[in-house]
PDB file of C-alpha atoms in Angstrom:
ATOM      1  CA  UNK K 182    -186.887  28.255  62.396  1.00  0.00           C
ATOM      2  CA  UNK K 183    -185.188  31.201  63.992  1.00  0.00           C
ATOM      3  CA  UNK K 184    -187.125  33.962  65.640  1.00  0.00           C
ATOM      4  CA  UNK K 185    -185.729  37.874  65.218  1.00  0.00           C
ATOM      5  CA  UNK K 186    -184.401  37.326  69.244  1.00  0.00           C
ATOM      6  CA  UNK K 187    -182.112  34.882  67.919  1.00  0.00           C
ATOM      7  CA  UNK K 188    -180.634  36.029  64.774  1.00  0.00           C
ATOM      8  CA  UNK K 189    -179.957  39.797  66.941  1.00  0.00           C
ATOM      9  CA  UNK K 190    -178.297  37.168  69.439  1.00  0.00           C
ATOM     10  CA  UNK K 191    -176.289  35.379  67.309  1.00  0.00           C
ATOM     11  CA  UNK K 192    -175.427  38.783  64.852  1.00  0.00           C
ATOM     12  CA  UNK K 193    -172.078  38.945  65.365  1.00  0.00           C
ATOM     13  CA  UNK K 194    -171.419  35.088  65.706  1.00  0.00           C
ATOM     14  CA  UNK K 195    -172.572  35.078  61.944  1.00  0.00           C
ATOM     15  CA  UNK K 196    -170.183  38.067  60.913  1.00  0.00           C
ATOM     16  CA  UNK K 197    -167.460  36.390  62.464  1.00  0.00           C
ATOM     17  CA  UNK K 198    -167.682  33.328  60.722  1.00  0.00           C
ATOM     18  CA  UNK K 199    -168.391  31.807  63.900  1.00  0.00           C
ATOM     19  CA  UNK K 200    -171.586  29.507  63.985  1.00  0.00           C
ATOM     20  CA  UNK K 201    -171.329  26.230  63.661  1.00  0.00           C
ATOM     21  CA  UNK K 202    -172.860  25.395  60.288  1.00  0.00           C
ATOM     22  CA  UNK K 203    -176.709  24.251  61.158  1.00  0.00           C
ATOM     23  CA  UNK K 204    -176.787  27.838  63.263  1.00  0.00           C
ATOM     24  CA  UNK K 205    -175.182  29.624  60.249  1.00  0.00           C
ATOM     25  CA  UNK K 206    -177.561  28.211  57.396  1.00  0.00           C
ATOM     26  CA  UNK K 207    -180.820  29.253  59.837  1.00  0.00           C
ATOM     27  CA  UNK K 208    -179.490  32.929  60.391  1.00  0.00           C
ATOM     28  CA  UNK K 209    -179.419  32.994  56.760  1.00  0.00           C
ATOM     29  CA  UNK K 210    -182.394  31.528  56.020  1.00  0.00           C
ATOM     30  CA  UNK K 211    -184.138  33.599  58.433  1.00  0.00           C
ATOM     31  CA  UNK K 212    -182.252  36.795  56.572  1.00  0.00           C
ATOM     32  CA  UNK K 213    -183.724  35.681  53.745  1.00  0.00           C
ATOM     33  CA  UNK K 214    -186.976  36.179  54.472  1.00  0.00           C
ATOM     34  CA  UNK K 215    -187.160  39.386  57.352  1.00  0.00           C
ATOM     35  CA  UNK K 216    -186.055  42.619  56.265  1.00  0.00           C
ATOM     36  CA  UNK K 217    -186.227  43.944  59.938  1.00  0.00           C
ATOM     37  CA  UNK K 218    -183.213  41.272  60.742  1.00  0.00           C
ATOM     38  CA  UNK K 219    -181.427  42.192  57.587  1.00  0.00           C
ATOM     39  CA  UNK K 220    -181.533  45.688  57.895  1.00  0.00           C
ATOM     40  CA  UNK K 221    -180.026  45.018  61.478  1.00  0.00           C
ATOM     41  CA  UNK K 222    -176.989  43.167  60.222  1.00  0.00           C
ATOM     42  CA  UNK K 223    -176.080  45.853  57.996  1.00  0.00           C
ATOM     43  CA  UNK K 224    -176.714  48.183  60.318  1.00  0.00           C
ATOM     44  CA  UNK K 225    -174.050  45.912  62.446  1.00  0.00           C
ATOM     45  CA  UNK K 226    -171.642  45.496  59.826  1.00  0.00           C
ATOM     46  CA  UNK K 227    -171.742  49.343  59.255  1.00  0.00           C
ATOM     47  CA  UNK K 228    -171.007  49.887  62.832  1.00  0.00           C
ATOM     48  CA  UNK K 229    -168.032  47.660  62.576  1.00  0.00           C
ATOM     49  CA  UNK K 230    -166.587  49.549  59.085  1.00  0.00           C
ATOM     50  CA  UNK K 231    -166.972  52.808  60.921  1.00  0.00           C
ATOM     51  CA  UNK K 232    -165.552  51.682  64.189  1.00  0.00           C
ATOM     52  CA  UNK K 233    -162.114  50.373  62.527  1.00  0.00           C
ATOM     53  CA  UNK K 234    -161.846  53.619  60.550  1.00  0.00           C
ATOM     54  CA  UNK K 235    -161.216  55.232  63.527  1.00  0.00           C
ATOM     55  CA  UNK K 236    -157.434  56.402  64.479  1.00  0.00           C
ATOM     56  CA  UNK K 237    -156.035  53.842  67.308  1.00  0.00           C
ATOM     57  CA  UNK K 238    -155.287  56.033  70.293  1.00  0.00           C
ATOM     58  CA  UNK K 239    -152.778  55.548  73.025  1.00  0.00           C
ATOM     59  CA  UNK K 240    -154.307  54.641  76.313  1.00  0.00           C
ATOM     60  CA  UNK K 241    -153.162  57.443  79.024  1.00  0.00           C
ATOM     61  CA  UNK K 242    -150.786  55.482  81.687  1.00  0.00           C
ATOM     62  CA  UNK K 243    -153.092  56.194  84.643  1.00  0.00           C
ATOM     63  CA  UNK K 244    -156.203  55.123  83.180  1.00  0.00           C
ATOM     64  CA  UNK K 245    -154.503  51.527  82.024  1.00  0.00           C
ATOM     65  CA  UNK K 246    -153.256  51.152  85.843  1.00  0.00           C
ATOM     66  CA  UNK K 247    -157.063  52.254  86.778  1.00  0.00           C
ATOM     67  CA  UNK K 248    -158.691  49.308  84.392  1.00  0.00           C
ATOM     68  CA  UNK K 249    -155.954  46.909  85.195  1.00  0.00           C
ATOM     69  CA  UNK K 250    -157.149  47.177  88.765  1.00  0.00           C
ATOM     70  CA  UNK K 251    -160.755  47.337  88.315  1.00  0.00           C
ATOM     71  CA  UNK K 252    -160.074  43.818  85.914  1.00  0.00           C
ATOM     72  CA  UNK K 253    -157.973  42.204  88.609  1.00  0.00           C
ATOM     73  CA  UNK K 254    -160.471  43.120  91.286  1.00  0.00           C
ATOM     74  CA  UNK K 255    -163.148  41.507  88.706  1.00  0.00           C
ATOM     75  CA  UNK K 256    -161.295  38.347  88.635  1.00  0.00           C
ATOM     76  CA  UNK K 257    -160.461  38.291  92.324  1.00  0.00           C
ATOM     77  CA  UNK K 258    -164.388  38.784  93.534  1.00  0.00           C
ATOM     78  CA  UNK K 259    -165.754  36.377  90.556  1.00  0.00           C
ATOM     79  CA  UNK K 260    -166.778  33.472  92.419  1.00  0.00           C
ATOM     80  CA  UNK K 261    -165.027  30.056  91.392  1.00  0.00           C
ATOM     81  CA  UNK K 262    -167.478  27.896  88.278  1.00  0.00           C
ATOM     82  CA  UNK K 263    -169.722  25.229  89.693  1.00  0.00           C
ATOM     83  CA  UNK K 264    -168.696  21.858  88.732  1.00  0.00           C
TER      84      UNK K 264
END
């Protein structure tokens, strides 16, 4: 059985559509039966609606070359994955 830890992990996995289906049927058995967890994924989901009603604004040109710096500078100092 799921704990509330996991189903706040795994929130927007589920609203995705992106558990695999043993993980999906446990979040929703576990929604079933806590109201603290449910009220949290509509409290996600409402995030979400509100987010993409909001107007898509241009990115000014020097803060794009600013992030695209800071990202390659990211990349460059990540170490390499341990085999």
């Amino acid at each position: 059985m799921l704990m509330c830890r996991d189903v706040t992990e795994l929130t927007t996995d589920y609203l995705e559509g992106a558990l695999p289906l043993p993980r999906h049927l446990g979040v929703r058995l576990h929604l079933a039966i806590c109201s603290f967890c449910r009220r949290h994924l509509n409290q996600v989901r409402e995030t979400v609606r509100l987010l993409h009603r909001l107007p898509a604004l241009p990115i000014p040109p020097a803060l794009e070359d600013r992030l695209v710096a800071q990202a390659a500078n990211v990349t460059r100092d990540t170490p390499p994955p341990l085999e």
